[in-house]
Every structure is written in structure tokens, then in C-alpha cells.
Coordinates of C-alpha atoms and ligand atoms in Angstrom, one line a residue:
X582 CA 15.3 -15.3 6.4
X583 CA 14.3 -12.5 8.7
X584 CA 14.3 -14.7 11.7
X585 CA 16.6 -12.6 13.8
X586 CA 14.5 -9.5 13.7
X587 CA 11.3 -11.4 14.6
X588 CA 11.4 -11.5 18.4
X589 CA 11.9 -7.7 18.5
X590 CA 9.0 -7.2 16.2
X591 CA 6.9 -9.4 18.4
X592 CA 7.8 -7.3 21.4
X593 CA 6.9 -4.1 19.6
X594 CA 3.7 -5.7 18.4
X595 CA 2.8 -6.8 21.9
X596 CA 3.6 -3.3 23.3
X597 CA 1.4 -1.7 20.6
X598 CA -1.4 -4.2 21.3
X599 CA -1.2 -3.4 25.0
X600 CA -1.3 0.3 24.2
X601 CA -4.3 -0.2 22.0
X602 CA -2.4 1.2 19.0
X603 CA -2.5 -1.9 16.9
X604 CA -5.6 -3.0 15.1
X605 CA -5.4 -6.8 14.8
X606 CA -7.1 -7.1 11.5
X607 CA -5.3 -4.7 9.1
X608 CA -5.0 -7.4 6.5
X609 CA -7.4 -10.1 5.7
X610 CA -6.4 -13.6 5.4
X611 CA -9.8 -14.3 4.2
X612 CA -10.5 -11.6 1.6
X613 CA -13.7 -13.3 0.3
X614 CA -15.5 -10.0 0.3
X615 CA -17.3 -8.9 -2.9
X616 CA -16.5 -5.2 -3.0
X617 CA -15.5 -2.2 -1.2
X618 CA -18.9 -1.1 -0.2
X619 CA -19.4 -4.4 1.6
X620 CA -16.0 -4.3 3.2
X621 CA -16.7 -1.0 5.0
X622 CA -18.9 -2.1 7.8
X623 CA -22.0 0.0 7.7
X624 CA -21.8 2.6 10.4
X625 CA -25.4 1.9 11.4
X626 CA -24.4 -1.6 12.5
X627 CA -22.1 -0.4 15.1
X628 CA -22.9 0.9 18.6
X629 CA -23.0 4.7 18.6
X630 CA -19.7 4.9 20.6
X631 CA -17.9 2.9 18.0
X632 CA -19.3 4.8 15.0
X633 CA -16.7 7.0 13.4
X634 CA -17.2 10.8 13.6
X635 CA -18.4 12.3 10.3
X636 CA -16.4 15.2 8.9
X637 CA -19.0 17.3 7.1
X638 CA -17.1 20.5 6.2
X639 CA -13.6 21.9 6.2
X640 CA -12.4 25.5 5.8
X641 CA -9.2 27.4 5.6
X642 CA -8.9 30.8 7.2
X643 CA -6.3 33.2 8.5
X644 CA -4.8 32.5 12.0
X645 CA -3.1 35.0 14.3
X646 CA 0.3 36.4 13.3
X647 CA 0.2 35.5 9.6
X648 CA -0.6 31.8 10.3
X649 CA -3.2 29.6 8.6
X650 CA -6.0 27.7 10.3
X651 CA -7.7 24.6 9.0
X652 CA -11.1 24.0 10.6
X653 CA -12.8 20.6 10.2
X654 CA -16.5 20.4 11.3
X655 CA -17.2 17.0 12.9
X656 CA -20.2 15.2 14.2
X657 CA -18.6 14.6 17.5
X658 CA -15.3 15.2 19.4
X659 CA -12.2 13.3 18.4
X660 CA -8.7 13.1 19.7
X661 CA -6.3 14.6 17.3
X662 CA -2.5 14.8 17.1
X663 CA -0.5 16.8 14.7
X664 CA 3.2 16.9 13.7
X665 CA 5.3 17.9 10.7
X666 CA 7.5 16.0 8.4
X667 CA 10.2 17.2 6.0
X668 CA 10.9 16.5 2.3
X669 CA 8.2 17.1 1.2
X670 CA 7.3 19.6 3.8
X671 CA 3.9 18.6 5.3
X672 CA 1.8 18.7 8.4
X673 CA 0.1 15.5 9.5
X674 CA -3.0 15.3 11.6
X675 CA -3.7 11.8 13.1
X676 CA -7.2 11.0 14.0
X677 CA -9.3 8.0 15.0
X678 CA -11.4 6.7 12.1
X679 CA -13.3 9.6 10.6
X680 CA -15.9 9.2 7.9
X681 CA -15.0 12.1 5.5
X682 CA -18.0 13.5 3.7
X683 CA -16.3 16.6 2.4
X684 CA -17.0 18.1 -1.0
X685 CA -14.7 16.8 -3.8
X686 CA -13.0 20.2 -4.1
X687 CA -11.9 20.2 -0.5
X688 CA -8.2 20.5 -0.1
X689 CA -7.4 21.3 -3.7
X690 CA -7.0 25.0 -3.4
X691 CA -3.8 26.8 -2.2
X692 CA -4.5 29.1 0.7
X693 CA -2.1 30.8 3.0
X694 CA 0.4 28.2 4.3
X695 CA -1.6 25.3 2.9
X696 CA -0.6 24.3 -0.6
X697 CA -3.2 21.5 -0.6
X698 CA -4.4 18.8 1.7
X699 CA -5.6 15.1 1.5
X700 CA -7.5 13.0 3.9
X701 CA -8.6 9.4 4.3
X702 CA -8.3 6.1 6.1
X703 CA -4.6 5.6 7.0
X704 CA -4.9 2.2 8.8
X705 CA -7.8 0.3 10.3
X706 CA -9.5 2.6 12.8
X707 CA -7.2 5.5 12.0
X708 CA -7.7 8.4 9.7
X709 CA -5.2 11.1 8.7
X710 CA -5.1 14.5 7.1
X711 CA -2.0 15.3 5.2
X712 CA -1.4 19.1 4.6
X713 CA 1.2 19.9 2.0
X714 CA 2.8 23.1 3.1
X715 CA 3.3 26.1 0.8
X716 CA 6.3 27.1 3.0
X717 CA 7.9 25.8 6.2
X718 CA 5.4 26.1 9.1
X719 CA 4.9 24.4 12.4
X720 CA 1.7 23.3 14.1
X721 CA 1.0 26.0 16.7
X722 CA -2.1 24.5 18.1
X723 CA -4.6 21.7 17.7
X724 CA -7.9 22.2 19.5
X725 CA -11.5 21.1 19.5
X726 CA -14.5 23.2 20.5
X727 CA -18.2 22.9 20.3
X728 CA -20.1 25.1 17.8
X729 CA -22.9 26.7 19.9
X730 CA -25.6 26.8 17.2
X731 CA -25.7 23.1 16.5
X732 CA -23.4 21.3 18.9
X733 CA -21.0 20.2 16.1
X734 CA -17.3 19.8 17.0
X735 CA -14.8 22.2 15.4
X736 CA -11.4 20.8 15.1
X737 CA -8.9 23.6 14.4
X738 CA -5.3 23.2 13.4
X739 CA -3.3 26.4 13.5
X740 CA -0.1 26.5 11.4
X741 CA 2.5 29.1 12.1
X742 CA 5.2 30.3 9.8
X743 CA 8.7 29.2 10.7
X744 CA 12.1 29.3 9.2
X745 CA 13.8 26.1 7.9
X746 CA 15.8 25.5 11.0
X747 CA 12.8 25.6 13.4
X748 CA 10.8 23.5 11.0
X749 CA 13.6 20.9 10.8
X750 CA 13.8 20.6 14.5
X751 CA 10.1 20.2 14.8
X752 CA 10.2 17.5 12.1
X753 CA 12.9 15.7 14.0
X754 CA 10.9 15.5 17.2
X755 CA 10.1 12.0 18.4
X756 CA 7.9 10.1 16.0
X757 CA 4.4 9.1 16.9
X758 CA 3.6 5.4 17.1
X759 CA 3.0 3.8 13.7
X760 CA 0.3 1.4 12.8
X761 CA 1.6 -2.2 12.6
X762 CA 0.2 -5.1 10.6
X763 CA -1.5 -8.2 12.0
X764 CA 0.3 -11.1 13.5
X765 CA 1.4 -13.5 10.8
X766 CA -0.8 -16.6 10.6
X767 CA 1.0 -19.9 11.0
X768 CA -1.3 -22.5 9.4
X769 CA -0.9 -26.2 8.9
X770 CA -2.1 -25.7 5.4
X771 CA 0.7 -26.9 3.1
X772 CA -0.4 -25.3 -0.1
X773 CA 1.8 -22.5 -1.5
X774 CA 1.0 -19.1 -0.1
X775 CA 0.6 -16.2 -2.6
X776 CA 0.4 -12.6 -1.4
X777 CA -1.8 -10.5 -3.6
X778 CA -0.8 -6.9 -3.2
X779 CA -3.3 -4.3 -4.4
X780 CA -1.3 -1.1 -4.9
X781 CA -1.9 2.1 -2.9
X782 CA -5.1 2.6 -0.9
X783 CA -6.7 4.8 1.7
X784 CA -5.1 8.3 1.7
X785 CA -2.9 7.3 -1.3
X786 CA -5.0 7.1 -4.5
X787 CA -2.1 6.2 -6.8
X788 CA -2.5 7.4 -10.4
X789 CA -5.7 9.3 -11.2
X790 CA -7.5 8.9 -14.6
X791 CA -8.9 12.0 -16.4
X792 CA -12.3 10.7 -15.5
X793 CA -11.4 10.9 -11.8
X794 CA -11.1 7.1 -11.3
X795 CA -8.3 6.1 -8.9
X796 CA -5.7 3.5 -9.5
X797 CA -6.2 2.2 -5.9
X798 CA -9.8 1.3 -6.7
X799 CA -9.1 -0.3 -10.1
X800 CA -6.2 -2.4 -8.8
X801 CA -8.2 -3.5 -5.7
X802 CA -11.0 -4.7 -7.9
X803 CA -8.6 -6.7 -10.0
X804 CA -6.8 -8.1 -7.0
X805 CA -10.1 -9.3 -5.5
X806 CA -10.9 -11.0 -8.7
X807 CA -7.6 -12.8 -8.7
X808 CA -8.0 -13.9 -5.1
X809 CA -11.5 -15.2 -5.8
X810 CA -10.2 -17.2 -8.8
X811 CA -7.2 -18.6 -6.9
X812 CA -9.4 -19.6 -3.9
X813 CA -11.9 -21.2 -6.3
X814 CA -9.0 -23.2 -7.8
X815 CA -8.2 -24.6 -4.3
X816 CA -4.6 -25.2 -5.0
X817 CA -3.2 -22.0 -3.6
X818 CA -3.5 -20.2 -0.3
X819 CA -4.0 -16.5 -0.7
X820 CA -3.6 -13.5 1.5
X821 CA -4.0 -9.8 0.6
X822 CA -1.8 -7.0 1.9
X823 CA -5.0 -4.9 2.1
X824 CA -8.6 -6.2 2.1
X825 CA -10.2 -2.8 1.8
X826 CA -9.5 0.8 1.0
X827 CA -6.7 1.4 3.5
X828 CA -3.2 2.7 3.4
X829 CA -0.5 0.2 3.9
X830 CA 3.2 1.4 3.8
X831 CA 5.4 -0.2 1.2
X832 CA 7.8 -1.7 3.8
X833 CA 4.8 -3.2 5.6
X834 CA 3.7 -5.0 2.4
X835 CA 7.1 -6.6 2.1
X836 CA 7.0 -7.5 5.8
X837 CA 3.6 -9.1 5.5
X838 CA 4.9 -11.4 2.8
X839 CA 8.1 -12.3 4.7
X840 CA 6.4 -12.8 8.0
X841 CA 3.8 -15.1 6.4
X842 CA 6.7 -16.9 4.7
X843 CA 5.0 -16.4 1.4
X844 CA 6.0 -18.4 -1.7
X845 CA 5.1 -15.6 -4.2
X846 CA 4.3 -11.9 -4.0
X847 CA 2.2 -10.4 -6.8
X848 CA 1.8 -6.6 -6.7
X849 CA -0.9 -5.1 -8.9
X850 CA -0.7 -1.5 -10.3
X851 CA -1.8 0.6 -13.2
X852 CA 0.3 3.4 -14.7
X853 CA -0.6 6.8 -16.3
X854 CA 1.2 9.1 -18.7
X855 CA -1.1 12.0 -19.4
X856 CA 1.3 13.5 -21.9
X857 CA 1.1 10.3 -24.1
X858 CA -2.6 9.1 -24.1
X859 CA -1.7 6.7 -27.0
X860 CA 0.7 4.6 -24.8
X861 CA -1.0 1.3 -23.9
X862 CA -0.4 -2.1 -22.5
X863 CA 0.8 -4.1 -19.5
X864 CA 4.3 -4.5 -18.2
X865 CA 5.6 -7.1 -15.7
X866 CA 8.4 -5.9 -13.5
X867 CA 10.9 -7.8 -11.4
X868 CA 13.2 -6.2 -8.8
X869 CA 16.7 -5.1 -9.6
X870 CA 19.1 -2.4 -8.4
X871 CA 19.6 -1.4 -12.0
X872 CA 16.5 -0.5 -14.0
X873 CA 16.1 -1.8 -17.5
X874 CA 15.6 1.7 -18.8
X875 CA 15.1 5.3 -17.7
X876 CA 11.3 5.0 -18.1
X877 CA 11.2 2.0 -15.7
X878 CA 13.4 3.9 -13.2
X879 CA 11.1 6.8 -13.2
X880 CA 8.1 4.6 -12.8
X881 CA 9.6 2.8 -9.8
X882 CA 10.5 6.1 -8.3
X883 CA 6.9 7.3 -8.7
X884 CA 5.5 4.1 -7.1
X885 CA 8.1 4.3 -4.3
X886 CA 6.7 7.7 -3.3
X887 CA 3.5 6.1 -2.1
X888 CA 4.5 6.4 1.5
X889 CA 5.4 10.0 1.2
X890 CA 2.0 10.7 -0.4
X891 CA 0.4 9.4 2.7
X892 CA 2.6 11.2 5.1
X893 CA 4.4 8.1 6.2
X894 CA 8.1 7.3 6.7
X895 CA 10.4 6.6 3.8
X896 CA 12.9 4.4 5.6
X897 CA 14.7 1.7 3.7
X898 CA 12.6 -1.0 5.3
X899 CA 13.4 -4.7 5.1
X900 CA 15.0 -6.3 2.1
X901 CA 18.4 -4.6 2.2
X902 CA 21.0 -7.2 1.6
X903 CA 22.9 -7.7 4.9
X904 CA 25.1 -10.7 4.4
X905 CA 26.3 -13.3 2.0
X906 CA 23.5 -15.7 2.8
X907 CA 20.9 -13.1 2.1
X908 CA 22.7 -12.1 -1.1
X909 CA 22.7 -15.7 -2.3
X910 CA 19.1 -16.1 -1.3
X911 CA 18.2 -12.9 -3.1
X912 CA 20.0 -14.0 -6.3
X913 CA 18.2 -17.3 -6.2
X914 CA 14.9 -15.6 -5.4
X915 CA 15.3 -13.3 -8.4
X916 CA 15.7 -16.3 -10.6
X917 CA 12.4 -17.6 -9.4
X918 CA 10.8 -14.1 -9.9
X919 CA 12.1 -14.0 -13.5
X920 CA 10.8 -17.5 -14.2
X921 CA 7.4 -16.6 -12.9
X922 CA 7.4 -13.3 -14.8
X923 CA 8.2 -15.3 -18.0
X924 CA 5.3 -17.7 -17.5
X925 CA 2.9 -14.8 -16.6
X926 CA 4.0 -12.9 -19.7
X927 CA 3.3 -15.9 -22.0
X928 CA -0.2 -16.2 -20.6
X929 CA -1.1 -12.5 -20.4
X930 CA 0.1 -11.7 -23.9
X931 CA -2.5 -14.1 -25.3
X932 CA -5.4 -12.1 -23.8
X933 CA -4.3 -8.5 -23.4
X934 CA -2.3 -5.7 -24.9
X935 CA 1.3 -5.8 -23.7
X936 CA 3.7 -2.8 -23.7
X937 CA 6.6 -2.6 -26.1
X938 CA 9.0 -4.1 -23.6
X939 CA 6.7 -6.3 -21.5
X940 CA 9.2 -7.6 -19.0
X941 CA 11.4 -5.1 -17.3
X942 CA 13.4 -4.6 -14.1
X943 CA 13.5 -1.7 -11.7
X944 CA 14.0 -0.9 -8.1
X945 CA 10.5 -1.1 -6.7
X946 CA 10.5 -1.1 -2.9
X947 CA 7.8 -3.8 -2.8
X948 CA 10.1 -6.1 -4.8
X949 CA 12.9 -6.2 -2.3
X950 CA 12.1 -9.3 -0.3
X951 CA 15.3 -11.4 -0.4
X952 CA 13.4 -14.6 0.2
X953 CA 10.0 -14.2 -1.5
X954 CA 9.8 -14.3 -5.4
X955 CA 8.1 -11.0 -6.3
X956 CA 6.7 -9.4 -9.4
X957 CA 4.8 -6.2 -10.0
X958 CA 2.3 -6.0 -12.8
X959 CA 1.4 -2.6 -14.3
X960 CA -1.9 -3.6 -15.9
X961 CA -2.1 -0.7 -18.3
X962 CA -2.5 3.0 -18.5
X963 CA -5.2 5.1 -16.9
X964 CA -4.3 7.8 -19.4
X965 CA -5.3 5.6 -22.4
X966 CA -9.0 5.6 -23.0
X967 CA -8.9 2.1 -24.3
X968 CA -6.9 0.7 -21.5
X969 CA -9.1 2.5 -18.9
X970 CA -12.3 1.0 -20.5
X971 CA -10.8 -2.4 -20.3
X972 CA -9.5 -2.0 -16.8
X973 CA -13.0 -1.2 -15.7
X974 CA -14.6 -4.0 -17.7
X975 CA -15.8 -7.1 -15.8
X976 CA -15.2 -9.4 -18.7
X977 CA -11.6 -8.2 -19.2
X978 CA -10.9 -8.5 -15.5
X979 CA -12.2 -12.1 -15.5
X980 CA -10.1 -13.1 -18.5
X981 CA -6.9 -11.4 -17.2
X982 CA -7.2 -12.7 -13.6
X983 CA -8.0 -16.1 -15.0
X984 CA -4.7 -16.1 -16.9
X985 CA -2.8 -14.7 -13.9
X986 CA -4.2 -17.5 -11.7
X987 CA -3.2 -20.1 -14.3
X988 CA 0.3 -18.7 -14.4
X989 CA 0.6 -18.9 -10.6
X990 CA -0.7 -22.4 -10.5
X991 CA 1.6 -23.5 -13.3
X992 CA 4.6 -21.9 -11.5
X993 CA 4.1 -24.0 -8.4
X994 CA 3.1 -27.2 -10.3
X995 CA 6.3 -27.0 -12.3
X996 CA 8.4 -26.6 -9.1
X997 CA 6.9 -29.4 -7.0
X998 CA 8.2 -32.9 -6.8
X999 CA 5.2 -35.3 -7.0
X1000 CA 5.2 -36.1 -3.2
X1001 CA 4.9 -32.4 -2.4
X1002 CA 2.4 -31.8 -5.1
X1003 CA 0.2 -34.4 -3.4
X1004 CA 0.3 -32.2 -0.3
X1005 CA 2.5 -34.2 2.0
X1006 CA 4.9 -31.4 2.7
X1007 CA 5.0 -27.6 2.5
X1008 CA 6.8 -26.6 -0.7
X1009 CA 9.8 -24.4 -0.1
X1010 CA 10.4 -22.2 -3.1
X1011 CA 13.0 -19.5 -3.1
X1012 CA 13.7 -19.9 0.6
X1013 CA 17.0 -19.7 2.4
X1014 CA 16.5 -23.3 3.4
X1015 CA 17.4 -24.3 -0.1
X1016 CA 20.9 -23.0 0.0
X1017 CA 22.0 -23.6 3.6
X1018 CA 20.7 -24.1 7.1
X1019 CA 18.2 -21.6 8.3
X1020 CA 19.5 -19.1 10.8
X1021 CA 18.6 -19.9 14.3
X1022 CA 16.6 -17.5 16.4
X1023 CA 18.4 -16.2 19.5
Ligands
LIG1326 ZN1 0.7 2.3 -8.6

């Protein structure tokens, strides 16, 4: 159990709250929202001062002394902060929430020191531009000015060439405050708690289909369906790691599950292999230090890069086995994960195409909770036309999420002695409490 670390996290959280850096509602405990459009609160509903600035254009030009300038045209002034990160080399511009209305080709062309750039919502109330650097460069200047002809705000970020040594020192400068998740909810509800984790989000699109559809949107749609189905069933409590199109770091997803003392964590993804459009089918993954095969290892590696894609840290995060108790817990938890994966596989294979080896293991970072049974489902391949059509089909989503929900309900039903099943006591599945006394908080 992560009990020992909790008081420190609470302190950090309180400090962030006090500094206004923490948005309290990053993750919805009540994700009963029909779709993305409805989740994004219409800007018109908010008072003008709360409405996000709109980015209407962006342009790259030459800056003094061989540098490169990125200019973003905004509807009103914003506070911006920029810094650089190494491996991959990139410059990050942190902004308050910005409504990006840039043309689709924005950021895709290499120009000067800019290899490409991405932008989007990074956390509730916070947006980010991630500039992939064509060579090492530092941020020489961030400034806003007013364009005389129409009063628009021009945000300019000047990048200056630097050698590796200077860049590394800049990258090692103190880190800016990171967004944190919401406080965990302690309910009196004794039903098992399942965390539904829609992969990617915000600035990190995940895999991209040839048609331009993003993995983050597909998996979010499926995750919502699953949540609705579980809530309708009434036997399971559900929480999502993200309830809209927002970036959530991988370690944060794990922490949400552990802080909430979840009984099961289900991560939903979709894969893509553009070189092999004939490859189809779903695969269920459980965590392991040793991957089943090279293909699984490569996939886990790719999914584990989600943080880097959004310009976030790639620390090891929670889940590293620290002591004997944790190791025992982890071993037991993995047994539960495998058992759930088996039940899920049985149900899914009846209604959908499964891959050649449908249950595999690999070192996914989101599957590292020592005390929460966790699986990751790759629903299919965006690179397969047939898979993609199904992934977007309402009927298919209903059938598949229906089977997933049944597998989840069956998993808990099988584990509960009758007294608990009647709801007299919270079920404890895969918890440290089963193999020894819980550690005491200091
Ligand atoms: Zn993914």
C-alpha cells in the first residue's frame, strides 16, 4: 500500500491548491457525460474573464542571430512560460487554457530550429505547445505584444541555437510545477471500484489512423460506453482517469487508481502498424518485467512514450517494487490480473476478432500498481480498415463494452463471499491487507 507516501502528497497537493496550480476536477468520479462536445463547457456559457483565449494563427519566422521565432496570434493576452527538455530535445510553452483554432497543417512543417510542434489541452485549465527541436536550442525570449491593426495579442517565442552543453544546463534548470490530480474520494459505497483508463488524450493523440482519426478519441468513446454500461448495471463503482480530452501522465493514472484504492484498473488502447494493414484483432495485456515477445515489448515501449509526446516527465513513477511486502503483493495482484484477463478473453473472443496471441505480458507503465489488478486492452488496429470501421461503429462498441462489463462483474462476483456480495463489507481484492497487516501511516 502506498500509505507512507500519502501525507507528503497531501502536503504537495495543499501547496498546489494554495498556489492555484491545481485544478480540483481533473478526473471525473461521475463521468456520465455523453460525448466530448458536451464535456467541453461551451465558452459562451462562461463569463468573459474565464473564457479561454483563442489561438487563431501561428507562424514561424527567422529570429535574430540565426534563431527561429514562433508567433501565435491570440484573441487576448495570456501568461506564458517556456522551458526546454532533453531526450527528445524539445521546448515547452505552458499556457492557461487556450482554444486552439489553428489550421490542421500548423506545426507539421520543419522550419529553422523547429522540427515540428504540437499543441493542446495539457491538464484542466492548462494548455501547452510542445516544439520538437531540429537541433539543440534554448528559449531566448517569450513575449506578448498587441498587434496595432486589430488589437490581437502576439505571443512570440524566440529560440536561439545552442550547443549541447548549454542546452543540457538549460534543461536541468528547476522544473516548473506540474499539474496534479484531484483528491481521492473516500466513499462509504462498498461496491468494488473499477478505474476505466482511456489511453492518451489532450496533446497526446496516441496512434493516428490513415483517415486522420486519433486513438485518443476512439478509446475515449469506448471507455465512456463501458462506464455507462457498468453504472447501469449498478454493481460496480466506476471512475475514469480522464473524463474529457485532456492529457494525464502515465504515473498519474497509476496514482489515481492507487489513491482511490481501486479494485481493478482497465486501460483501453488501440494499436496501429501501418506497414501491415492486414494485421487485426484485440490483445489483452497484463504487466510483467519480461515481455511475452519482441512485438509486445515494442508496443509497451511505444505506449510508454506517451508522456514524452506531451512534453512531460518520464520518471519511474509509483509501482516500483520497494520491499518484500510490496513484492508479495505485486505477485498476488498479478495473479488477479491474469485471472481477470482470462475471463475477459473468454467473453471478448465470442464477439470480436482477437489477435493471434490474445493474452500477452509486457512492461506497460500503467500496469505497474503493486496493489491494483490491472489489464490493458488493445482493441484492434487503426491501420486495419476493417478494425477501424468496427472501432467507430456504435453497435460494435455496445457489444464489446457489454462483454467487458460482464467480465468485470463476473470477476468480482466470483471473488466475493456471500456476505460481502450482499454489500455488508467492502471487498478487498488484491490488497496488501490480504497477506499481512497494512503498513501504518507515520
Ligand atoms: Zn495507446
